[in-house]
JSON list of C-alpha atoms in Angstrom, two decimals:
[
{"chain": "A", "resi": 1, "resn": "MET", "atom": "CA", "xyz": [81.96, -43.33, -29.34]},
{"chain": "A", "resi": 2, "resn": "PRO", "atom": "CA", "xyz": [78.72, -41.45, -28.49]},
{"chain": "A", "resi": 3, "resn": "ASN", "atom": "CA", "xyz": [78.11, -37.94, -29.77]},
{"chain": "A", "resi": 4, "resn": "LEU", "atom": "CA", "xyz": [78.98, -35.18, -27.32]},
{"chain": "A", "resi": 5, "resn": "TYR", "atom": "CA", "xyz": [76.02, -33.00, -26.37]},
{"chain": "A", "resi": 6, "resn": "LYS", "atom": "CA", "xyz": [77.57, -29.54, -26.50]},
{"chain": "A", "resi": 7, "resn": "ILE", "atom": "CA", "xyz": [75.58, -26.62, -25.13]},
{"chain": "A", "resi": 8, "resn": "ARG", "atom": "CA", "xyz": [76.32, -23.20, -26.61]},
{"chain": "A", "resi": 9, "resn": "LYS", "atom": "CA", "xyz": [76.06, -19.96, -24.62]},
{"chain": "A", "resi": 10, "resn": "ASN", "atom": "CA", "xyz": [73.11, -18.72, -26.65]},
{"chain": "A", "resi": 11, "resn": "ASP", "atom": "CA", "xyz": [71.15, -21.97, -25.96]},
{"chain": "A", "resi": 12, "resn": "THR", "atom": "CA", "xyz": [70.15, -20.95, -22.41]},
{"chain": "A", "resi": 13, "resn": "ALA", "atom": "CA", "xyz": [66.63, -19.71, -23.12]},
{"chain": "A", "resi": 14, "resn": "LYS", "atom": "CA", "xyz": [65.94, -22.54, -25.58]},
{"chain": "A", "resi": 15, "resn": "LEU", "atom": "CA", "xyz": [66.95, -25.22, -23.07]},
{"chain": "A", "resi": 16, "resn": "GLN", "atom": "CA", "xyz": [65.16, -23.61, -20.14]},
{"chain": "A", "resi": 17, "resn": "PHE", "atom": "CA", "xyz": [61.90, -23.26, -22.08]},
{"chain": "A", "resi": 18, "resn": "ARG", "atom": "CA", "xyz": [62.22, -26.78, -23.52]},
{"chain": "A", "resi": 19, "resn": "MET", "atom": "CA", "xyz": [62.52, -28.08, -19.96]},
{"chain": "A", "resi": 20, "resn": "LEU", "atom": "CA", "xyz": [59.68, -25.85, -18.75]},
{"chain": "A", "resi": 21, "resn": "ASP", "atom": "CA", "xyz": [57.36, -27.06, -21.52]},
{"chain": "A", "resi": 22, "resn": "SER", "atom": "CA", "xyz": [58.25, -30.70, -20.82]},
{"chain": "A", "resi": 23, "resn": "VAL", "atom": "CA", "xyz": [57.80, -30.33, -17.07]},
{"chain": "A", "resi": 24, "resn": "ASN", "atom": "CA", "xyz": [54.44, -28.60, -17.53]},
{"chain": "A", "resi": 25, "resn": "ALA", "atom": "CA", "xyz": [53.26, -31.33, -19.91]},
{"chain": "A", "resi": 26, "resn": "LEU", "atom": "CA", "xyz": [54.14, -33.96, -17.28]},
{"chain": "A", "resi": 27, "resn": "ARG", "atom": "CA", "xyz": [52.46, -31.91, -14.55]},
{"chain": "A", "resi": 28, "resn": "ALA", "atom": "CA", "xyz": [49.30, -31.41, -16.63]},
{"chain": "A", "resi": 29, "resn": "ALA", "atom": "CA", "xyz": [49.06, -35.17, -17.21]},
{"chain": "A", "resi": 30, "resn": "ARG", "atom": "CA", "xyz": [49.04, -35.64, -13.43]},
{"chain": "A", "resi": 31, "resn": "GLY", "atom": "CA", "xyz": [46.63, -32.76, -12.72]},
{"chain": "A", "resi": 32, "resn": "ALA", "atom": "CA", "xyz": [49.26, -30.49, -11.17]},
{"chain": "A", "resi": 33, "resn": "PRO", "atom": "CA", "xyz": [49.25, -26.77, -11.93]},
{"chain": "A", "resi": 34, "resn": "PRO", "atom": "CA", "xyz": [51.86, -25.41, -14.33]},
{"chain": "A", "resi": 35, "resn": "VAL", "atom": "CA", "xyz": [55.07, -23.80, -13.12]},
{"chain": "A", "resi": 36, "resn": "ALA", "atom": "CA", "xyz": [56.72, -20.66, -14.49]},
{"chain": "A", "resi": 37, "resn": "LEU", "atom": "CA", "xyz": [60.43, -19.97, -14.84]},
{"chain": "A", "resi": 38, "resn": "ASN", "atom": "CA", "xyz": [61.75, -17.70, -12.11]},
{"chain": "A", "resi": 39, "resn": "PRO", "atom": "CA", "xyz": [65.00, -15.78, -12.70]},
{"chain": "A", "resi": 40, "resn": "GLN", "atom": "CA", "xyz": [66.02, -16.00, -9.03]},
{"chain": "A", "resi": 41, "resn": "LEU", "atom": "CA", "xyz": [65.53, -19.78, -9.01]},
{"chain": "A", "resi": 42, "resn": "ASN", "atom": "CA", "xyz": [67.48, -19.98, -12.31]},
{"chain": "A", "resi": 43, "resn": "ALA", "atom": "CA", "xyz": [70.32, -18.03, -10.66]},
{"chain": "A", "resi": 44, "resn": "ALA", "atom": "CA", "xyz": [70.36, -20.32, -7.62]},
{"chain": "A", "resi": 45, "resn": "ALA", "atom": "CA", "xyz": [70.40, -23.38, -9.91]},
{"chain": "A", "resi": 46, "resn": "ALA", "atom": "CA", "xyz": [73.22, -21.97, -12.06]},
{"chain": "A", "resi": 47, "resn": "THR", "atom": "CA", "xyz": [75.37, -21.15, -9.05]},
{"chain": "A", "resi": 48, "resn": "HIS", "atom": "CA", "xyz": [74.88, -24.62, -7.62]},
{"chain": "A", "resi": 49, "resn": "SER", "atom": "CA", "xyz": [75.61, -26.39, -10.92]},
{"chain": "A", "resi": 50, "resn": "GLN", "atom": "CA", "xyz": [78.94, -24.60, -11.22]},
{"chain": "A", "resi": 51, "resn": "ASP", "atom": "CA", "xyz": [79.75, -25.26, -7.56]},
{"chain": "A", "resi": 52, "resn": "MET", "atom": "CA", "xyz": [79.05, -29.00, -7.94]},
{"chain": "A", "resi": 53, "resn": "SER", "atom": "CA", "xyz": [81.51, -29.05, -10.84]},
{"chain": "A", "resi": 54, "resn": "LEU", "atom": "CA", "xyz": [84.15, -27.31, -8.74]},
{"chain": "A", "resi": 55, "resn": "GLN", "atom": "CA", "xyz": [83.60, -29.86, -5.97]},
{"chain": "A", "resi": 56, "resn": "ASN", "atom": "CA", "xyz": [83.46, -32.69, -8.54]},
{"chain": "A", "resi": 57, "resn": "ARG", "atom": "CA", "xyz": [80.51, -34.30, -6.82]},
{"chain": "A", "resi": 58, "resn": "PRO", "atom": "CA", "xyz": [76.74, -34.13, -7.18]},
{"chain": "A", "resi": 59, "resn": "TRP", "atom": "CA", "xyz": [75.29, -33.19, -3.84]},
{"chain": "A", "resi": 60, "resn": "HIS", "atom": "CA", "xyz": [72.95, -30.61, -2.40]},
{"chain": "A", "resi": 61, "resn": "PHE", "atom": "CA", "xyz": [75.38, -28.63, -0.29]},
{"chain": "A", "resi": 62, "resn": "GLY", "atom": "CA", "xyz": [77.68, -25.92, -1.54]},
{"chain": "A", "resi": 63, "resn": "SER", "atom": "CA", "xyz": [81.44, -25.83, -1.08]},
{"chain": "A", "resi": 64, "resn": "ASP", "atom": "CA", "xyz": [80.77, -23.22, 1.61]},
{"chain": "A", "resi": 65, "resn": "GLY", "atom": "CA", "xyz": [78.32, -25.52, 3.44]},
{"chain": "A", "resi": 66, "resn": "SER", "atom": "CA", "xyz": [75.24, -23.77, 2.01]},
{"chain": "A", "resi": 67, "resn": "SER", "atom": "CA", "xyz": [71.96, -25.65, 1.69]},
{"chain": "A", "resi": 68, "resn": "PRO", "atom": "CA", "xyz": [69.41, -25.21, -1.11]},
{"chain": "A", "resi": 69, "resn": "ILE", "atom": "CA", "xyz": [67.44, -22.99, 1.29]},
{"chain": "A", "resi": 70, "resn": "ASP", "atom": "CA", "xyz": [70.52, -20.82, 1.85]},
{"chain": "A", "resi": 71, "resn": "ARG", "atom": "CA", "xyz": [71.03, -20.43, -1.90]},
{"chain": "A", "resi": 72, "resn": "LEU", "atom": "CA", "xyz": [67.44, -19.29, -2.42]},
{"chain": "A", "resi": 73, "resn": "ALA", "atom": "CA", "xyz": [67.83, -16.72, 0.34]},
{"chain": "A", "resi": 74, "resn": "ARG", "atom": "CA", "xyz": [71.08, -15.47, -1.25]},
{"chain": "A", "resi": 75, "resn": "VAL", "atom": "CA", "xyz": [69.36, -14.73, -4.57]},
{"chain": "A", "resi": 76, "resn": "GLY", "atom": "CA", "xyz": [66.51, -12.96, -2.78]},
{"chain": "A", "resi": 77, "resn": "TYR", "atom": "CA", "xyz": [63.80, -15.54, -3.42]},
{"chain": "A", "resi": 78, "resn": "GLN", "atom": "CA", "xyz": [60.97, -14.71, -1.01]},
{"chain": "A", "resi": 79, "resn": "GLY", "atom": "CA", "xyz": [59.05, -17.96, -1.46]},
{"chain": "A", "resi": 80, "resn": "ARG", "atom": "CA", "xyz": [59.51, -21.47, -0.11]},
{"chain": "A", "resi": 81, "resn": "LEU", "atom": "CA", "xyz": [61.77, -24.17, -1.48]},
{"chain": "A", "resi": 82, "resn": "VAL", "atom": "CA", "xyz": [59.67, -27.10, -2.65]},
{"chain": "A", "resi": 83, "resn": "GLY", "atom": "CA", "xyz": [62.56, -29.24, -3.85]},
{"chain": "A", "resi": 84, "resn": "GLU", "atom": "CA", "xyz": [65.82, -29.54, -5.74]},
{"chain": "A", "resi": 85, "resn": "ASN", "atom": "CA", "xyz": [66.91, -32.16, -8.27]},
{"chain": "A", "resi": 86, "resn": "ILE", "atom": "CA", "xyz": [70.52, -32.50, -9.37]},
{"chain": "A", "resi": 87, "resn": "SER", "atom": "CA", "xyz": [72.40, -34.68, -11.81]},
{"chain": "A", "resi": 88, "resn": "GLU", "atom": "CA", "xyz": [75.91, -35.24, -13.11]},
{"chain": "A", "resi": 89, "resn": "THR", "atom": "CA", "xyz": [75.76, -36.64, -16.63]},
{"chain": "A", "resi": 90, "resn": "TYR", "atom": "CA", "xyz": [76.66, -36.42, -20.30]},
{"chain": "A", "resi": 91, "resn": "GLU", "atom": "CA", "xyz": [72.96, -36.63, -21.24]},
{"chain": "A", "resi": 92, "resn": "THR", "atom": "CA", "xyz": [70.68, -33.94, -22.65]},
{"chain": "A", "resi": 93, "resn": "GLU", "atom": "CA", "xyz": [68.23, -32.01, -20.51]},
{"chain": "A", "resi": 94, "resn": "LEU", "atom": "CA", "xyz": [65.32, -34.16, -21.71]},
{"chain": "A", "resi": 95, "resn": "GLU", "atom": "CA", "xyz": [67.22, -37.41, -21.06]},
{"chain": "A", "resi": 96, "resn": "THR", "atom": "CA", "xyz": [67.96, -36.06, -17.58]},
{"chain": "A", "resi": 97, "resn": "LEU", "atom": "CA", "xyz": [64.28, -35.22, -17.06]},
{"chain": "A", "resi": 98, "resn": "ALA", "atom": "CA", "xyz": [63.36, -38.76, -18.13]},
{"chain": "A", "resi": 99, "resn": "ALA", "atom": "CA", "xyz": [65.86, -40.17, -15.61]},
{"chain": "A", "resi": 100, "resn": "TRP", "atom": "CA", "xyz": [64.40, -37.95, -12.87]},
{"chain": "A", "resi": 101, "resn": "MET", "atom": "CA", "xyz": [60.89, -39.16, -13.75]},
{"chain": "A", "resi": 102, "resn": "GLU", "atom": "CA", "xyz": [62.05, -42.77, -13.33]},
{"chain": "A", "resi": 103, "resn": "GLN", "atom": "CA", "xyz": [62.90, -42.20, -9.66]},
{"chain": "A", "resi": 104, "resn": "GLU", "atom": "CA", "xyz": [60.16, -41.68, -7.12]},
{"chain": "A", "resi": 105, "resn": "ASP", "atom": "CA", "xyz": [61.87, -38.95, -5.11]},
{"chain": "A", "resi": 106, "resn": "THR", "atom": "CA", "xyz": [62.93, -36.80, -8.05]},
{"chain": "A", "resi": 107, "resn": "ARG", "atom": "CA", "xyz": [59.58, -37.36, -9.78]},
{"chain": "A", "resi": 108, "resn": "ARG", "atom": "CA", "xyz": [57.82, -36.17, -6.60]},
{"chain": "A", "resi": 109, "resn": "THR", "atom": "CA", "xyz": [59.77, -32.89, -6.78]},
{"chain": "A", "resi": 110, "resn": "ILE", "atom": "CA", "xyz": [58.83, -32.33, -10.43]},
{"chain": "A", "resi": 111, "resn": "LEU", "atom": "CA", "xyz": [55.14, -33.13, -9.92]},
{"chain": "A", "resi": 112, "resn": "SER", "atom": "CA", "xyz": [54.66, -31.42, -6.55]},
{"chain": "A", "resi": 113, "resn": "SER", "atom": "CA", "xyz": [51.31, -29.67, -6.46]},
{"chain": "A", "resi": 114, "resn": "GLN", "atom": "CA", "xyz": [52.89, -27.02, -4.21]},
{"chain": "A", "resi": 115, "resn": "ALA", "atom": "CA", "xyz": [55.40, -25.89, -6.85]},
{"chain": "A", "resi": 116, "resn": "ARG", "atom": "CA", "xyz": [54.46, -22.80, -8.85]},
{"chain": "A", "resi": 117, "resn": "GLU", "atom": "CA", "xyz": [57.90, -21.70, -10.03]},
{"chain": "A", "resi": 118, "resn": "MET", "atom": "CA", "xyz": [60.94, -23.47, -11.42]},
{"chain": "A", "resi": 119, "resn": "GLY", "atom": "CA", "xyz": [64.58, -22.69, -11.86]},
{"chain": "A", "resi": 120, "resn": "PHE", "atom": "CA", "xyz": [66.67, -24.74, -14.25]},
{"chain": "A", "resi": 121, "resn": "ALA", "atom": "CA", "xyz": [70.35, -24.37, -15.08]},
{"chain": "A", "resi": 122, "resn": "TRP", "atom": "CA", "xyz": [73.54, -26.28, -15.75]},
{"chain": "A", "resi": 123, "resn": "PHE", "atom": "CA", "xyz": [77.27, -26.07, -15.99]},
{"chain": "A", "resi": 124, "resn": "GLN", "atom": "CA", "xyz": [79.09, -27.91, -18.76]},
{"chain": "A", "resi": 125, "resn": "GLU", "atom": "CA", "xyz": [82.75, -28.80, -18.38]},
{"chain": "A", "resi": 126, "resn": "THR", "atom": "CA", "xyz": [85.14, -28.76, -21.34]},
{"chain": "A", "resi": 127, "resn": "ASN", "atom": "CA", "xyz": [85.05, -32.59, -21.41]},
{"chain": "A", "resi": 128, "resn": "GLY", "atom": "CA", "xyz": [81.27, -32.45, -22.00]},
{"chain": "A", "resi": 129, "resn": "LYS", "atom": "CA", "xyz": [80.10, -33.45, -18.53]},
{"chain": "A", "resi": 130, "resn": "ILE", "atom": "CA", "xyz": [76.98, -31.52, -17.52]},
{"chain": "A", "resi": 131, "resn": "TRP", "atom": "CA", "xyz": [75.91, -30.65, -13.99]},
{"chain": "A", "resi": 132, "resn": "TRP", "atom": "CA", "xyz": [72.12, -30.08, -14.04]},
{"chain": "A", "resi": 133, "resn": "THR", "atom": "CA", "xyz": [70.10, -28.40, -11.27]},
{"chain": "A", "resi": 134, "resn": "MET", "atom": "CA", "xyz": [66.33, -27.96, -11.09]},
{"chain": "A", "resi": 135, "resn": "VAL", "atom": "CA", "xyz": [64.80, -25.96, -8.24]},
{"chain": "A", "resi": 136, "resn": "MET", "atom": "CA", "xyz": [61.06, -25.87, -7.56]},
{"chain": "A", "resi": 137, "resn": "GLY", "atom": "CA", "xyz": [59.57, -23.10, -5.43]},
{"chain": "A", "resi": 138, "resn": "ASP", "atom": "CA", "xyz": [56.30, -21.79, -4.06]},
{"chain": "A", "resi": 139, "resn": "PRO", "atom": "CA", "xyz": [56.20, -17.97, -4.18]},
{"chain": "A", "resi": 140, "resn": "GLY", "atom": "CA", "xyz": [53.24, -17.91, -1.80]},
{"chain": "A", "resi": 141, "resn": "GLY", "atom": "CA", "xyz": [54.94, -20.03, 0.84]},
{"chain": "A", "resi": 142, "resn": "ALA", "atom": "CA", "xyz": [56.78, -18.52, 3.75]},
{"chain": "A", "resi": 143, "resn": "PRO", "atom": "CA", "xyz": [60.57, -18.88, 3.46]},
{"chain": "A", "resi": 144, "resn": "ARG", "atom": "CA", "xyz": [62.09, -21.46, 5.73]},
{"chain": "A", "resi": 145, "resn": "ILE", "atom": "CA", "xyz": [64.85, -20.51, 8.11]},
{"chain": "A", "resi": 146, "resn": "PRO", "atom": "CA", "xyz": [68.11, -21.93, 6.72]},
{"chain": "A", "resi": 147, "resn": "GLN", "atom": "CA", "xyz": [69.85, -24.50, 8.89]},
{"chain": "A", "resi": 148, "resn": "ALA", "atom": "CA", "xyz": [73.53, -25.30, 8.63]},
{"chain": "A", "resi": 149, "resn": "ASN", "atom": "CA", "xyz": [73.88, -28.48, 6.56]},
{"chain": "A", "resi": 150, "resn": "PRO", "atom": "CA", "xyz": [70.53, -30.20, 7.22]},
{"chain": "A", "resi": 151, "resn": "SER", "atom": "CA", "xyz": [70.52, -33.85, 6.30]},
{"chain": "A", "resi": 152, "resn": "ALA", "atom": "CA", "xyz": [69.08, -34.28, 2.80]},
{"chain": "A", "resi": 153, "resn": "ALA", "atom": "CA", "xyz": [67.68, -37.67, 3.83]},
{"chain": "A", "resi": 154, "resn": "ARG", "atom": "CA", "xyz": [65.74, -36.07, 6.65]},
{"chain": "A", "resi": 155, "resn": "LEU", "atom": "CA", "xyz": [64.07, -33.66, 4.24]},
{"chain": "A", "resi": 156, "resn": "VAL", "atom": "CA", "xyz": [62.77, -36.23, 1.77]},
{"chain": "A", "resi": 157, "resn": "PRO", "atom": "CA", "xyz": [59.25, -37.40, 2.64]},
{"chain": "A", "resi": 158, "resn": "ASN", "atom": "CA", "xyz": [58.43, -41.07, 2.89]},
{"chain": "A", "resi": 159, "resn": "ALA", "atom": "CA", "xyz": [57.31, -42.86, -0.27]},
{"chain": "A", "resi": 160, "resn": "VAL", "atom": "CA", "xyz": [53.61, -43.10, -1.00]},
{"chain": "A", "resi": 161, "resn": "ASP", "atom": "CA", "xyz": [52.52, -46.59, -2.09]},
{"chain": "A", "resi": 162, "resn": "ASN", "atom": "CA", "xyz": [49.14, -45.51, -3.43]},
{"chain": "A", "resi": 163, "resn": "PRO", "atom": "CA", "xyz": [49.41, -42.63, -5.93]},
{"chain": "A", "resi": 164, "resn": "ASP", "atom": "CA", "xyz": [45.70, -41.90, -5.41]},
{"chain": "A", "resi": 165, "resn": "ALA", "atom": "CA", "xyz": [46.23, -41.42, -1.67]},
{"chain": "A", "resi": 166, "resn": "ALA", "atom": "CA", "xyz": [47.25, -38.13, -0.08]},
{"chain": "A", "resi": 167, "resn": "THR", "atom": "CA", "xyz": [50.87, -37.32, -0.80]},
{"chain": "A", "resi": 168, "resn": "ALA", "atom": "CA", "xyz": [53.44, -36.83, 1.91]},
{"chain": "A", "resi": 169, "resn": "GLU", "atom": "CA", "xyz": [53.75, -33.18, 0.96]},
{"chain": "A", "resi": 170, "resn": "GLN", "atom": "CA", "xyz": [50.00, -32.66, 1.42]},
{"chain": "A", "resi": 171, "resn": "ALA", "atom": "CA", "xyz": [50.22, -34.25, 4.84]},
{"chain": "A", "resi": 172, "resn": "ASP", "atom": "CA", "xyz": [53.09, -31.97, 5.85]},
{"chain": "A", "resi": 173, "resn": "PRO", "atom": "CA", "xyz": [53.29, -28.68, 3.92]},
{"chain": "A", "resi": 174, "resn": "ASP", "atom": "CA", "xyz": [56.68, -27.88, 5.50]},
{"chain": "A", "resi": 175, "resn": "ILE", "atom": "CA", "xyz": [58.40, -30.81, 3.76]},
{"chain": "A", "resi": 176, "resn": "VAL", "atom": "CA", "xyz": [61.24, -29.84, 1.47]},
{"chain": "A", "resi": 177, "resn": "VAL", "atom": "CA", "xyz": [62.21, -32.44, -1.11]},
{"chain": "A", "resi": 178, "resn": "ILE", "atom": "CA", "xyz": [65.88, -32.55, -1.99]},
{"chain": "A", "resi": 179, "resn": "THR", "atom": "CA", "xyz": [66.80, -35.28, -4.43]},
{"chain": "A", "resi": 180, "resn": "SER", "atom": "CA", "xyz": [69.41, -36.28, -6.96]},
{"chain": "A", "resi": 181, "resn": "THR", "atom": "CA", "xyz": [70.10, -38.80, -9.69]},
{"chain": "A", "resi": 182, "resn": "PRO", "atom": "CA", "xyz": [73.20, -40.93, -9.93]},
{"chain": "A", "resi": 183, "resn": "ALA", "atom": "CA", "xyz": [75.79, -40.16, -12.57]},
{"chain": "A", "resi": 184, "resn": "THR", "atom": "CA", "xyz": [75.33, -41.85, -15.93]}
]
């Protein structure tokens, strides 16, 4: 039987900064600017992680129909949503980051050159299952007007075959990337 990864209440800052350092190392390797933790984005991520657990499904819309854009508005974030990654797993935060980096859409959110701020939070159930949420934002971007339940598929830009070519987000600065990883 595998060891249970149990997160204690006083581990919050340690886990958030471990994730921030890891994300910024990955971003630096790709020439993207670093991101900083934002307490409003952390709050939006924490609320969504707990809500996914209550719904017992990893998806980008809240039990009240809220979108990631709605959740950022609710916490008072004045910037623009760049993207959201979610996961339902028993893995650590760094194993989850590695899984996100293996998928093109979640990797694109993490490495977005438009992101300047990050929120990262989780909710762990008593059985050990962890619901992770990462939110990337641009404080200089104008907030988008929330729409009731926009299709997540519609918001994900097309894949870019050539990593040296212009990215989809550079071609359309209004793209919001909303992605998730399957349960492990």
